Coordinates of C-alpha atoms and ligand atoms in Angstrom, one line a residue:
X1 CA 15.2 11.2 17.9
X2 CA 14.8 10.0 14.0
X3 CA 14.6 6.4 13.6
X4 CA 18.0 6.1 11.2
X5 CA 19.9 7.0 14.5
X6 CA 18.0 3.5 16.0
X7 CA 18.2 1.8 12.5
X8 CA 21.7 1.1 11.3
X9 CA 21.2 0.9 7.3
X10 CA 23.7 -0.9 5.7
X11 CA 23.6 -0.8 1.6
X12 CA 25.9 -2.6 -0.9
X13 CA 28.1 -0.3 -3.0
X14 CA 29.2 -1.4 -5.9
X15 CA 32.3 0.8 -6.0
X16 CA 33.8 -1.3 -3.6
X17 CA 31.5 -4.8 -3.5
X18 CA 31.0 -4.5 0.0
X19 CA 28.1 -4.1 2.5
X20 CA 28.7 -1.0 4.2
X21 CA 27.3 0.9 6.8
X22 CA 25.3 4.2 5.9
X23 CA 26.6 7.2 6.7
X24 CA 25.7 10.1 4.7
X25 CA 28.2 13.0 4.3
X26 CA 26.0 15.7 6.2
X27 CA 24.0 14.1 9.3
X28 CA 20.0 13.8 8.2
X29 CA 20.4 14.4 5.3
X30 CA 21.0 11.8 1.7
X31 CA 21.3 13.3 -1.8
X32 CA 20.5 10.8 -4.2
X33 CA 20.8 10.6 -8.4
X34 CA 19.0 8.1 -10.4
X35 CA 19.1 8.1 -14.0
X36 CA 16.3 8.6 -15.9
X37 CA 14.6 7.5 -19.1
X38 CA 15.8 8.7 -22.3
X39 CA 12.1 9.5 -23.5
X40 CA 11.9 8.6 -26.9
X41 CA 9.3 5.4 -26.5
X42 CA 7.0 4.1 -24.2
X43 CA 8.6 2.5 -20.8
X44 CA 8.4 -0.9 -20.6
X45 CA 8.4 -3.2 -17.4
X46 CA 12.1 -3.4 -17.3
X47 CA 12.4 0.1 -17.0
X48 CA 9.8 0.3 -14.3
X49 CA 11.8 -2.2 -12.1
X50 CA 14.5 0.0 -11.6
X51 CA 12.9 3.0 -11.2
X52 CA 10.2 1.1 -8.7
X53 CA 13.8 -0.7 -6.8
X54 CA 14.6 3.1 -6.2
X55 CA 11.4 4.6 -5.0
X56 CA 11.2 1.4 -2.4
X57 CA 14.7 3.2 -1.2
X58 CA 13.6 6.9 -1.5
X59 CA 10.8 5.6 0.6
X60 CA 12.6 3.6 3.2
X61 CA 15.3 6.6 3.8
X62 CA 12.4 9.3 4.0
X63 CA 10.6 6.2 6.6
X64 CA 14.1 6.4 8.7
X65 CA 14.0 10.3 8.6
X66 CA 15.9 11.5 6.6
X67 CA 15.6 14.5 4.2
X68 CA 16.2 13.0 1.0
X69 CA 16.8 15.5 -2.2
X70 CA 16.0 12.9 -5.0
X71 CA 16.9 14.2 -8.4
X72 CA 16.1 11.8 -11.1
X73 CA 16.2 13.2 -14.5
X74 CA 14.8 12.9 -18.1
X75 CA 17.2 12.1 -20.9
X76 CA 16.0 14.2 -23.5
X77 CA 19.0 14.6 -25.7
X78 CA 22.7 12.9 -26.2
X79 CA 21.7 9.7 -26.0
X80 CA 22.6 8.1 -29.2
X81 CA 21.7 4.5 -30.8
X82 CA 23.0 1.6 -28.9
X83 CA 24.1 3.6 -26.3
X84 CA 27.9 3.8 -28.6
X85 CA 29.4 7.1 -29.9
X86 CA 28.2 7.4 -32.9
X87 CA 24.3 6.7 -35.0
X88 CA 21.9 8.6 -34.0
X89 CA 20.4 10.4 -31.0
X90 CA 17.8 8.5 -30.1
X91 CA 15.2 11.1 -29.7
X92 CA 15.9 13.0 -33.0
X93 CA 15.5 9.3 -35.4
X94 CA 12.3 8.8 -34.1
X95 CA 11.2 12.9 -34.6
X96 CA 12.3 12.1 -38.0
X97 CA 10.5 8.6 -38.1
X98 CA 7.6 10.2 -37.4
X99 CA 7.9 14.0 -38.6
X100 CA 7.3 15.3 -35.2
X101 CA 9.4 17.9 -33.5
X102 CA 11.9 16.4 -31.2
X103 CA 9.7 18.4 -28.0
X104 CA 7.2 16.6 -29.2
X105 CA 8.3 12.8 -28.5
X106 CA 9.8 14.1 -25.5
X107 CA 6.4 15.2 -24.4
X108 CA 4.7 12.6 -25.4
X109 CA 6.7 10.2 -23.7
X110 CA 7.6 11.7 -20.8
X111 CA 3.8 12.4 -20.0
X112 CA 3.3 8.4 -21.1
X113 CA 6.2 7.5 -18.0
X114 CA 4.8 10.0 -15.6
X115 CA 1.5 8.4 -16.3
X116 CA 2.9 4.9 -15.7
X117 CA 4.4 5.8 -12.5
X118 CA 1.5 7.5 -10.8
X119 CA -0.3 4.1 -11.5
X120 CA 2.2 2.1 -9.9
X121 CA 2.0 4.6 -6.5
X122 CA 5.6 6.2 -7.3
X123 CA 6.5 9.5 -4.9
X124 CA 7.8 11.8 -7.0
X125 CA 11.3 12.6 -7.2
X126 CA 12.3 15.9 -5.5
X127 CA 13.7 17.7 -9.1
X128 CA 13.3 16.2 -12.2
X129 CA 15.6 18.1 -14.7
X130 CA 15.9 17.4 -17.9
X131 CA 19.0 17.4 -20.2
X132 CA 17.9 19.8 -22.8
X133 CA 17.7 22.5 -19.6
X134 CA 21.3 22.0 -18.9
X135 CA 23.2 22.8 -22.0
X136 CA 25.1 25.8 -20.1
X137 CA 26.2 24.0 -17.2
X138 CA 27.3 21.0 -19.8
X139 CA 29.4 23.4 -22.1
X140 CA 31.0 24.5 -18.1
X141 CA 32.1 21.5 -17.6
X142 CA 33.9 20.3 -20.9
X143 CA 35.2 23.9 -20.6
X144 CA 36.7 22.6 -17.1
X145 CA 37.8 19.3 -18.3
X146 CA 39.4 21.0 -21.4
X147 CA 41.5 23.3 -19.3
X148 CA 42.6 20.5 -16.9
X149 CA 43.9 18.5 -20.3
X150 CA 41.6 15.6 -19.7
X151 CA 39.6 16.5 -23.6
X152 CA 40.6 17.4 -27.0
X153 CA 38.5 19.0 -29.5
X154 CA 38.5 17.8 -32.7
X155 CA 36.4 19.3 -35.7
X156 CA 33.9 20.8 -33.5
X157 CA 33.9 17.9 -31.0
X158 CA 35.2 17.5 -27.7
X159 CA 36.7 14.2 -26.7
X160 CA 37.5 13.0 -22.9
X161 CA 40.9 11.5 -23.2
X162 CA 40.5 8.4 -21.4
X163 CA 44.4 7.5 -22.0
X164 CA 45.5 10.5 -19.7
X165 CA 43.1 10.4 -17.5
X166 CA 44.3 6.6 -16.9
X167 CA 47.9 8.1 -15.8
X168 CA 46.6 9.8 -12.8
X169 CA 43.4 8.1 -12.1
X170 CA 41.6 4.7 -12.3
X171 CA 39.1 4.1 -15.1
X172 CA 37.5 1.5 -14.8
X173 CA 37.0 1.3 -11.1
X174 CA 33.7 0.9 -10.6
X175 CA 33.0 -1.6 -13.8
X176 CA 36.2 -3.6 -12.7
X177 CA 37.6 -3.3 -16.0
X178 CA 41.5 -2.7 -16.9
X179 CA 42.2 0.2 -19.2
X180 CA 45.1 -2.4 -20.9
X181 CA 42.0 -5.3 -21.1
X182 CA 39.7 -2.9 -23.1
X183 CA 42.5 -1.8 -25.3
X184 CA 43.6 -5.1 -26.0
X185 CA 40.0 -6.6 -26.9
X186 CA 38.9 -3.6 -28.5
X187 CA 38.6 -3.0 -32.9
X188 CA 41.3 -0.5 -34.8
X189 CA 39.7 2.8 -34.8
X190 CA 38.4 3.4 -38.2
X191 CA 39.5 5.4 -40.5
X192 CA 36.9 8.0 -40.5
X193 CA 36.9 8.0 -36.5
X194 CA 38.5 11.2 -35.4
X195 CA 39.0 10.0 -31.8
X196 CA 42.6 9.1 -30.5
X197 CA 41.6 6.2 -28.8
X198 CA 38.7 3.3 -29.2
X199 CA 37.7 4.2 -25.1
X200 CA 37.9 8.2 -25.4
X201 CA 34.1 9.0 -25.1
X202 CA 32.2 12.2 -26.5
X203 CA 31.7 15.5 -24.4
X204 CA 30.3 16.9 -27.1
X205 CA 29.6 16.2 -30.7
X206 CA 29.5 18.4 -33.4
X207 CA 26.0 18.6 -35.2
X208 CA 25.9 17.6 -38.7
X209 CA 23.6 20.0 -41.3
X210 CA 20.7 17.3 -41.3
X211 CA 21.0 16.9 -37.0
X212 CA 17.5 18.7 -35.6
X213 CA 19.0 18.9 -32.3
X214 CA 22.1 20.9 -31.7
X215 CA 22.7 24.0 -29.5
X216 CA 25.8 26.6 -30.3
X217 CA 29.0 26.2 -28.3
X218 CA 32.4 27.3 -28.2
X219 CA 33.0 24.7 -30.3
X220 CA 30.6 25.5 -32.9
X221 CA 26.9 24.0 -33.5
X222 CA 26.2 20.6 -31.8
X223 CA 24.8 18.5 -29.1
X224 CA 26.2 17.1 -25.7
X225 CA 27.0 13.5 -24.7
X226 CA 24.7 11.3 -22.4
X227 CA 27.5 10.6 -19.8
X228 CA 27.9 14.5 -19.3
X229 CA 24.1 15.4 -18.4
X230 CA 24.3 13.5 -15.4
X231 CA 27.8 14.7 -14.1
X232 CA 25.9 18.6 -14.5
X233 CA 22.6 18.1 -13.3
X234 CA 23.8 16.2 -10.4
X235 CA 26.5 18.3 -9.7
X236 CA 24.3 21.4 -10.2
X237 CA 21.4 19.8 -7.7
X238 CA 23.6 17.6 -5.3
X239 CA 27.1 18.8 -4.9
X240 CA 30.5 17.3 -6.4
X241 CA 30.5 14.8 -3.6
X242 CA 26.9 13.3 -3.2
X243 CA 25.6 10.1 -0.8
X244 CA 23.9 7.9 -3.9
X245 CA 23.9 7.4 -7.2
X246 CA 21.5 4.9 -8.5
X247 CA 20.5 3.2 -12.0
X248 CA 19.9 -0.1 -13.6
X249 CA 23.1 -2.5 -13.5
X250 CA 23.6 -2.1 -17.4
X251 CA 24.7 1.5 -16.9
X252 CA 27.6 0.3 -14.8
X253 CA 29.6 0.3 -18.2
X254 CA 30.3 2.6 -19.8
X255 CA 27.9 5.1 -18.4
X256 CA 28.8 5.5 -14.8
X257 CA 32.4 4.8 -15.6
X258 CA 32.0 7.9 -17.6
X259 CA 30.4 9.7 -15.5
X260 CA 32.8 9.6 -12.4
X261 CA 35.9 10.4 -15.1
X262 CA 33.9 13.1 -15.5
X263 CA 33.5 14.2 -12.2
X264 CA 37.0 13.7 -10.9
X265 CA 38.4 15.1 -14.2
X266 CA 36.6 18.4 -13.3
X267 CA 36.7 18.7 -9.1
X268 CA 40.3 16.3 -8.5
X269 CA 37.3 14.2 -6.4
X270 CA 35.1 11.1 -6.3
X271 CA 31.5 12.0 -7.2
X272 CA 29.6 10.0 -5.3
X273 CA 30.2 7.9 -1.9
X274 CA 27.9 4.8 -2.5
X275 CA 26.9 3.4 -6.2
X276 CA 23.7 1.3 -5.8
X277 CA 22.4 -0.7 -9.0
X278 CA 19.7 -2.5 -9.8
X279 CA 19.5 -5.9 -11.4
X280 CA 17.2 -6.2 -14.3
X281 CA 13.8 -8.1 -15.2
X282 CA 14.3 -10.8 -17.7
X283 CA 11.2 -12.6 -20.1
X284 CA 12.2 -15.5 -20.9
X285 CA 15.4 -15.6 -19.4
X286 CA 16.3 -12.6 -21.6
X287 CA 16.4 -9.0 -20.1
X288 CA 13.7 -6.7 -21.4
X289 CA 14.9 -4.3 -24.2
X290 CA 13.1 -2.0 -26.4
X291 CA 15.5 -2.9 -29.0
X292 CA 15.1 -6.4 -28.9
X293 CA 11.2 -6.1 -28.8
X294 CA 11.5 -9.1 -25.6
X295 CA 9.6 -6.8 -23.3
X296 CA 5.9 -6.1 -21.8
X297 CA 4.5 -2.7 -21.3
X298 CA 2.9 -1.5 -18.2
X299 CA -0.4 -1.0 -19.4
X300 CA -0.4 -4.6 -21.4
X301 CA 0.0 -6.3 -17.8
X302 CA -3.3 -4.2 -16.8
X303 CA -5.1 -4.9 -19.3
X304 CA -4.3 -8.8 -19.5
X305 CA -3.4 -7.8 -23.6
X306 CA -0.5 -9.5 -24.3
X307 CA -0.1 -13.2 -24.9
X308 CA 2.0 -14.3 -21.8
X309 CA -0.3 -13.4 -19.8
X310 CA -3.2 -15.3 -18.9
X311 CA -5.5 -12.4 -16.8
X312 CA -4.7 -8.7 -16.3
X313 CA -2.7 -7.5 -13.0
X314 CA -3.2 -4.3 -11.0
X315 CA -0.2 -2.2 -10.4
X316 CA -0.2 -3.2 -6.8
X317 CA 0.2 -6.9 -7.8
X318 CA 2.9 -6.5 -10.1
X319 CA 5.0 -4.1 -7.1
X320 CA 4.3 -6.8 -4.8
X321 CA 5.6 -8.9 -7.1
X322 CA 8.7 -6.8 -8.1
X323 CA 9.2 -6.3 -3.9
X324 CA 9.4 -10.1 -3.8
X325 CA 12.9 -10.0 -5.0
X326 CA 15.9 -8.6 -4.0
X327 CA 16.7 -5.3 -5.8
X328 CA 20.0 -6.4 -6.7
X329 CA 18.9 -10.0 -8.3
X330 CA 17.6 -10.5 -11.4
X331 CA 13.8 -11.1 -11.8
X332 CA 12.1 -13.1 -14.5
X333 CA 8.8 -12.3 -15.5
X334 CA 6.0 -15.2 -16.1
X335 CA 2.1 -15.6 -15.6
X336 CA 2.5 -18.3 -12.8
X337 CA 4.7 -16.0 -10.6
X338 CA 2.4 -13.3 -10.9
X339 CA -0.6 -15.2 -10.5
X340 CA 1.2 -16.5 -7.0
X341 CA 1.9 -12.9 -6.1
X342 CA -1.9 -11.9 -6.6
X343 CA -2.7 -14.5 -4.1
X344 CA -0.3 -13.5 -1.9
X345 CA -1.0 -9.9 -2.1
X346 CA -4.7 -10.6 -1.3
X347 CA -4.0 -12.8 1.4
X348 CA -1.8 -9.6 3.0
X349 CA -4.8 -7.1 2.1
X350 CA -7.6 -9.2 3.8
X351 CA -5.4 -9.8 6.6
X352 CA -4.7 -6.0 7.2
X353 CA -7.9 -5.2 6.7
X354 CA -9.1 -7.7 9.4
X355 CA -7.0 -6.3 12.3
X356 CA -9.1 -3.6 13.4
X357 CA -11.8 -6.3 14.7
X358 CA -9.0 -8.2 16.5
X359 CA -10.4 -9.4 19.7
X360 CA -7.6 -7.9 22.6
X361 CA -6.6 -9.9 25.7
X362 CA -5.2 -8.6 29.1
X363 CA -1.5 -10.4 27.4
X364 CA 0.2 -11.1 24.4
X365 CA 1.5 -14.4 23.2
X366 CA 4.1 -13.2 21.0
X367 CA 6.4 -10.2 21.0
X368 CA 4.6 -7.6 18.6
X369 CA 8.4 -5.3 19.4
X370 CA 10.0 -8.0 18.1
X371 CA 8.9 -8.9 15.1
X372 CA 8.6 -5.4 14.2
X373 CA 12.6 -5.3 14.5
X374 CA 12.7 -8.5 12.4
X375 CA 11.1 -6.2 9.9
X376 CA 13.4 -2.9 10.1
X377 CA 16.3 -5.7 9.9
X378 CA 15.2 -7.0 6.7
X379 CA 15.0 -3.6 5.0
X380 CA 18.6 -2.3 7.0
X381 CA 20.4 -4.9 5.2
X382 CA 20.7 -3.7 2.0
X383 CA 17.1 -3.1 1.4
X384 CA 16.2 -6.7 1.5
X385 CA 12.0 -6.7 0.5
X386 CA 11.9 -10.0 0.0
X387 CA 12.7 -10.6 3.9
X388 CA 10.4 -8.0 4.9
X389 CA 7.7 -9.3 2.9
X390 CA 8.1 -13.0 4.7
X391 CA 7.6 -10.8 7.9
X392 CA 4.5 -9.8 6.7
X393 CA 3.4 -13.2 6.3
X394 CA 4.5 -14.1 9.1
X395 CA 2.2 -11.6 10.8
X396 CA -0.8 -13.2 8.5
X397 CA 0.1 -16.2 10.2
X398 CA -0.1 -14.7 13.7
X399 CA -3.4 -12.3 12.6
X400 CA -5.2 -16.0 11.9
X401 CA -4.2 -17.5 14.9
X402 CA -5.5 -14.6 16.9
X403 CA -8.2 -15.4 14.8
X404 CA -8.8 -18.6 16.0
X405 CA -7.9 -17.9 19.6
X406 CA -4.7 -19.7 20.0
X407 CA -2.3 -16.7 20.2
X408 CA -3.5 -13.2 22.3
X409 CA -3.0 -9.8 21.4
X410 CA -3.2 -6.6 23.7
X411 CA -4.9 -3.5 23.4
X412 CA -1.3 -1.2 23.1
X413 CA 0.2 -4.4 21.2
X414 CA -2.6 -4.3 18.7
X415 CA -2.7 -0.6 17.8
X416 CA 1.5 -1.4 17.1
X417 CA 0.5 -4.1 15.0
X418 CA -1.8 -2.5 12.8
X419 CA 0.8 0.7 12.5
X420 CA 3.7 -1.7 11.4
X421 CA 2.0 -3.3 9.2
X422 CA 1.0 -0.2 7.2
X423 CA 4.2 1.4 7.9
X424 CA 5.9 -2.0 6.0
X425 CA 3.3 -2.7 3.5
X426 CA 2.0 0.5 2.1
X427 CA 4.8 3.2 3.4
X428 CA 8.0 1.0 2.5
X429 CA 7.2 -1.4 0.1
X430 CA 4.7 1.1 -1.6
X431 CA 1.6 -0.8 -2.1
X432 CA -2.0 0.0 -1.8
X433 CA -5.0 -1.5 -0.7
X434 CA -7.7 -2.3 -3.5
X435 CA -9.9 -4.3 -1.3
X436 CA -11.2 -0.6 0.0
X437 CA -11.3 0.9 -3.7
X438 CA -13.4 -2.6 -4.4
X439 CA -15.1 -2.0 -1.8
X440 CA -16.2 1.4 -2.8
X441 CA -17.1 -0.1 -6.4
X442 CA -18.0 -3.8 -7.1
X443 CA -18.8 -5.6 -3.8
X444 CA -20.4 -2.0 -2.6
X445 CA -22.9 -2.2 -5.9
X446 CA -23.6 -6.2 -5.5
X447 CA -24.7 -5.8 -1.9
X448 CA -26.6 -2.3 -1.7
X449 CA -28.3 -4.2 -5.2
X450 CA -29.1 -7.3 -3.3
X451 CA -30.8 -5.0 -0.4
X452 CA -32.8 -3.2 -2.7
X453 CA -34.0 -6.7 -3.9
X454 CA -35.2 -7.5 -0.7
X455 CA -36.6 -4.0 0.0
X456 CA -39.1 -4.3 -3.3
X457 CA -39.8 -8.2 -2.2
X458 CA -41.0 -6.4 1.7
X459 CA -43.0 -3.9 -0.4
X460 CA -44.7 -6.3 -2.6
X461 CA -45.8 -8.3 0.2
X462 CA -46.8 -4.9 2.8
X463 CA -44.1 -5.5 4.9
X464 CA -43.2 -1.8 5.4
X465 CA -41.4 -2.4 8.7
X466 CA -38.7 -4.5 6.9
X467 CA -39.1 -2.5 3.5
X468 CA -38.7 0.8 6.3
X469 CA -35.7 -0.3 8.2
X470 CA -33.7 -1.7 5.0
X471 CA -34.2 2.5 4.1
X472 CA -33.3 3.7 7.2
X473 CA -30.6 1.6 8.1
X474 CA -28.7 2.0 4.8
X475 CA -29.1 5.7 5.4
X476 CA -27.4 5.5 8.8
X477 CA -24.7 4.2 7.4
X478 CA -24.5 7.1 4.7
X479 CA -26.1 4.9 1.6
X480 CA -28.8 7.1 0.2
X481 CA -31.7 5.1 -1.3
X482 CA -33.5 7.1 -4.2
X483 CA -37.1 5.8 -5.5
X484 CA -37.4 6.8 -9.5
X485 CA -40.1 6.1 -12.1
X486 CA -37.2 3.3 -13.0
X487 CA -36.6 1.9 -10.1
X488 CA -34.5 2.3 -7.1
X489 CA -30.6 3.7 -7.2
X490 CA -28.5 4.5 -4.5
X491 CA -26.3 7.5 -3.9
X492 CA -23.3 7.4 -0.6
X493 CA -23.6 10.6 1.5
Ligands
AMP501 P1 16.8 4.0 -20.7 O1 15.4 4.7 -20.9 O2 17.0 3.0 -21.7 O3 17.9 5.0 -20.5 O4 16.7 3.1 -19.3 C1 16.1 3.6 -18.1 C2 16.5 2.7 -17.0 O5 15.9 1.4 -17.1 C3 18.0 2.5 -16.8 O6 18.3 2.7 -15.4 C4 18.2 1.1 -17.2 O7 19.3 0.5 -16.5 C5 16.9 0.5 -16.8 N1 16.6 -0.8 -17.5 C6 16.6 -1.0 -18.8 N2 16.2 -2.3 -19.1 C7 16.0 -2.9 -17.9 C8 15.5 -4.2 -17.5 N3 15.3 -5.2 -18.4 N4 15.4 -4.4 -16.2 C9 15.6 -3.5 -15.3 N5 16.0 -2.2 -15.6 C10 16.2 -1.9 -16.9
ZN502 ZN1 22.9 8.9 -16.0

């Protein structure tokens, strides 16, 4: 028996804005597609919330049992500037910028996210395909969408006709927008637009003679839109009718609007049963942007270098903090917040690591089962971290008072305790404990330094029994003392 047939999950789509139950179209299973980063700069904490808000749920749905394909990919090409349909593509203006071969910023920044994501304790995503690997399945599609009479081509571009596809369908379902609304609020098309229509959106775009990326086609030499990688690469990897589709709420519109034209264009079907989106991190009261330059990086909050902050943070800290809120409000970023998270964190981590030593009665005084279910109820409605992560303190609280021996624990009771709480705090929410890595590096090197101390002070005054069993008892515990012409080191065996 798998825990989701215990756990009812319930997650908020916003296709329909309601809380529904989970149910994924083949029993055990989820397929799940999360946007990636469009590689062309370094990822900044804004980025990382979204990503983080959907490894918390790749976790919690692998924690329930299920077998979760994951595909999240890598924007590599299509994407232009300010995300409109025309300027540049993203990745080719800062090749040129910087003379470097497309590839090469795509490397460069891909390794710099994958890098960024390992330190925050991400699992990886099941596939990770890129755009650039897709081009064939792409061209497919617009072929399909062509043929149905949903695009037009127009000097070497294709163009999804949003107008007819309006007639039969509903654009603008998921965004809640009107097709009429956006028509009536929208500018004239210019006159060197060759779409029809303000709202029709590119499938393709022909590449100009100075464009470095650009791939042949039936249509001649150019480069796919951004809305169409995802409709192939999670079609390709997931089906044409998959369980989730994920991303940050800003992609709502037009992106994922696009996106299930697309797909319904091509197969006559909804794409995806639930859409799940993720609210942003604000500084200031602004959401973080690359463009706007009002964002933090990752490795500025570890290294304390940037001005708002006042110390550095782990990664641990900053996903505790991140796992504080819920993943569909927003977040604002400031020094105090964080610096309460540490303190909370560390409380959590010292209380974790104390359980082992628990003292055990022959009764409990509270129901361990109990508020275990308080936790799985926090994370089955909609994912909701910040409830779990009161449960955890509420198990501080109860950890102290066993403490202090005004509540009892037994044996079995214990032993569930201690497995909850790493199931919740370092399966779930992700996090991991750096009062062991500390105590593998600083505290180990302060107290082993402060026994050698005392182990010279024995020798100096000819007490070899003490000087003897400080040795001896350090090695029993796999802390190797080593004697040199410059003094003593130690070594762990
Ligand atoms: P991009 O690399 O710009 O395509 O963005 C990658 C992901 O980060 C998308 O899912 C965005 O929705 C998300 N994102 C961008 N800015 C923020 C922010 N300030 N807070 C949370 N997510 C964001
Ligand atoms: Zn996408």
């Amino acid at each position: 028996m798998s825990l989701y047939q215990t756990q009812k999950l319930k997650v908020y789509n916003s296709l329909t804005g309601e809380k529904e139950v989970f149910e994924p179209l083949s029993e055990g299973h989820v397929g799940m597609y999360v946007c990636g980063p469009t590689v062309y700069s370094n990822v900044h904490l804004g980025n990382c919330r979204t990503f983080m808000s959907f490894d918390m749920i790749f976790r919690y749905l692998k924690h329930l049992g299920y077998k979760v394909r994951y595909v999240r990919n890598i924007t590599d090409a299509g994407h232009l500037e300010n995300d409109a349909e025309d300027g540049e593509d993203k990745i080719a203006k800062k090749a040129r910028l910087e003379q470097l071969e497309p590839m090469e910023v795509v490397q460069q920044y891909t390794l710099d996210f994958h890098s960024i994501l390992q330190k925050f304790n991400f699992l990886p995503p099941s596939i990770e395909p890129t755009a650039t690997g897709h081009i064939i399945e792409q061209i497919e599609i617009i072929k399909n969408i062509l043929e149905k009479g949903y695009a037009y081509e127009i000097n070497g571009s294709v163009y999804f006709d949003v107008e007819k596809f309006n007639e039969t369908h509903e654009y603008g379902k998921l965004s809640g927008r009107k097709l009429e609304d956006m028509i009536a609020n929208t500018r004239e098309l210019a006159a060197q637009d060759e779409k029809k229509n303000p709202q029709d959106f590119a499938l393709w775009k022909k590449a100009e003679a100075q464009h470095i990326m650009r791939w042949p086609s039936p249509w001649g030499d150019g480069f796919p839109g951004w809305h169409l990688e995802c409709t192939a690469m999670s079609t390709k990897y997931l089906g044409e009718t998959f369980d989730i589709h994920g991303g940050g709420m800003d992609l709502k519109f037009p992106h994922h609007e696009c996106e299930i034209a697309q797909a319904e264009a091509c197969n006559g079907h909804a794409p995806v049963k639930y859409w799940l989106h993720a609210n942003m991190l604000t500084l200031n009261g602004k959401k973080m942007a690359k463009s706007t330059g009002n964002n933090i990086l990752p490795n500025e909050m570890f290294s304390g270098e940037n001005n708002i902050l006042s110390k550095p943070y782990t990664p641990s800290v900053v996903r505790f903090f991140m796992m504080q809120a819920h993943y569909t409000s927003i977040l604002d970023l400031s020094d105090e917040a964080l610096s309460a998270s540490e303190k909370g964190f560390q409380k959590l981590m010292d209380a974790i690591d104390s359980m082992e030593k628990l003292t055990t009665s022959s009764s409990s005084s509270f129901n361990v089962e109990e508020w275990k279910q308080k936790g799985y109820d926090a994370m089955n409605d909609d994912f909701n971290t910040p409830m779990l992560t009161a449960n955890l303190f509420e198990a501080v609280k109860r950890i102290n008072l066993i403490k202090e021996g005004k509540e009892t624990i037994t044996q079995k009771d214990k032993e569930l305790f201690i497995e909850t709480m790493h199931s919740f705090a370092f399966d779930i929410l992700g996090l991991e404990n750096q009062n062991s890595a500390m105590l593998n590096s600083d505290k180990l090197n302060s107290v082993v330094g402060l026994l050698i101390q005392l182990r010279n002070e024995a020798r100096a005054n000819k007490d070899f029994s003490t000087s003897d069993k400080i040795r001896d008892q350090l090695a029993a515990m796999g802390i190797q003392l080593n004697d040199g012409k410059d003094g003593t080191t130690f070594s762990l065996s």
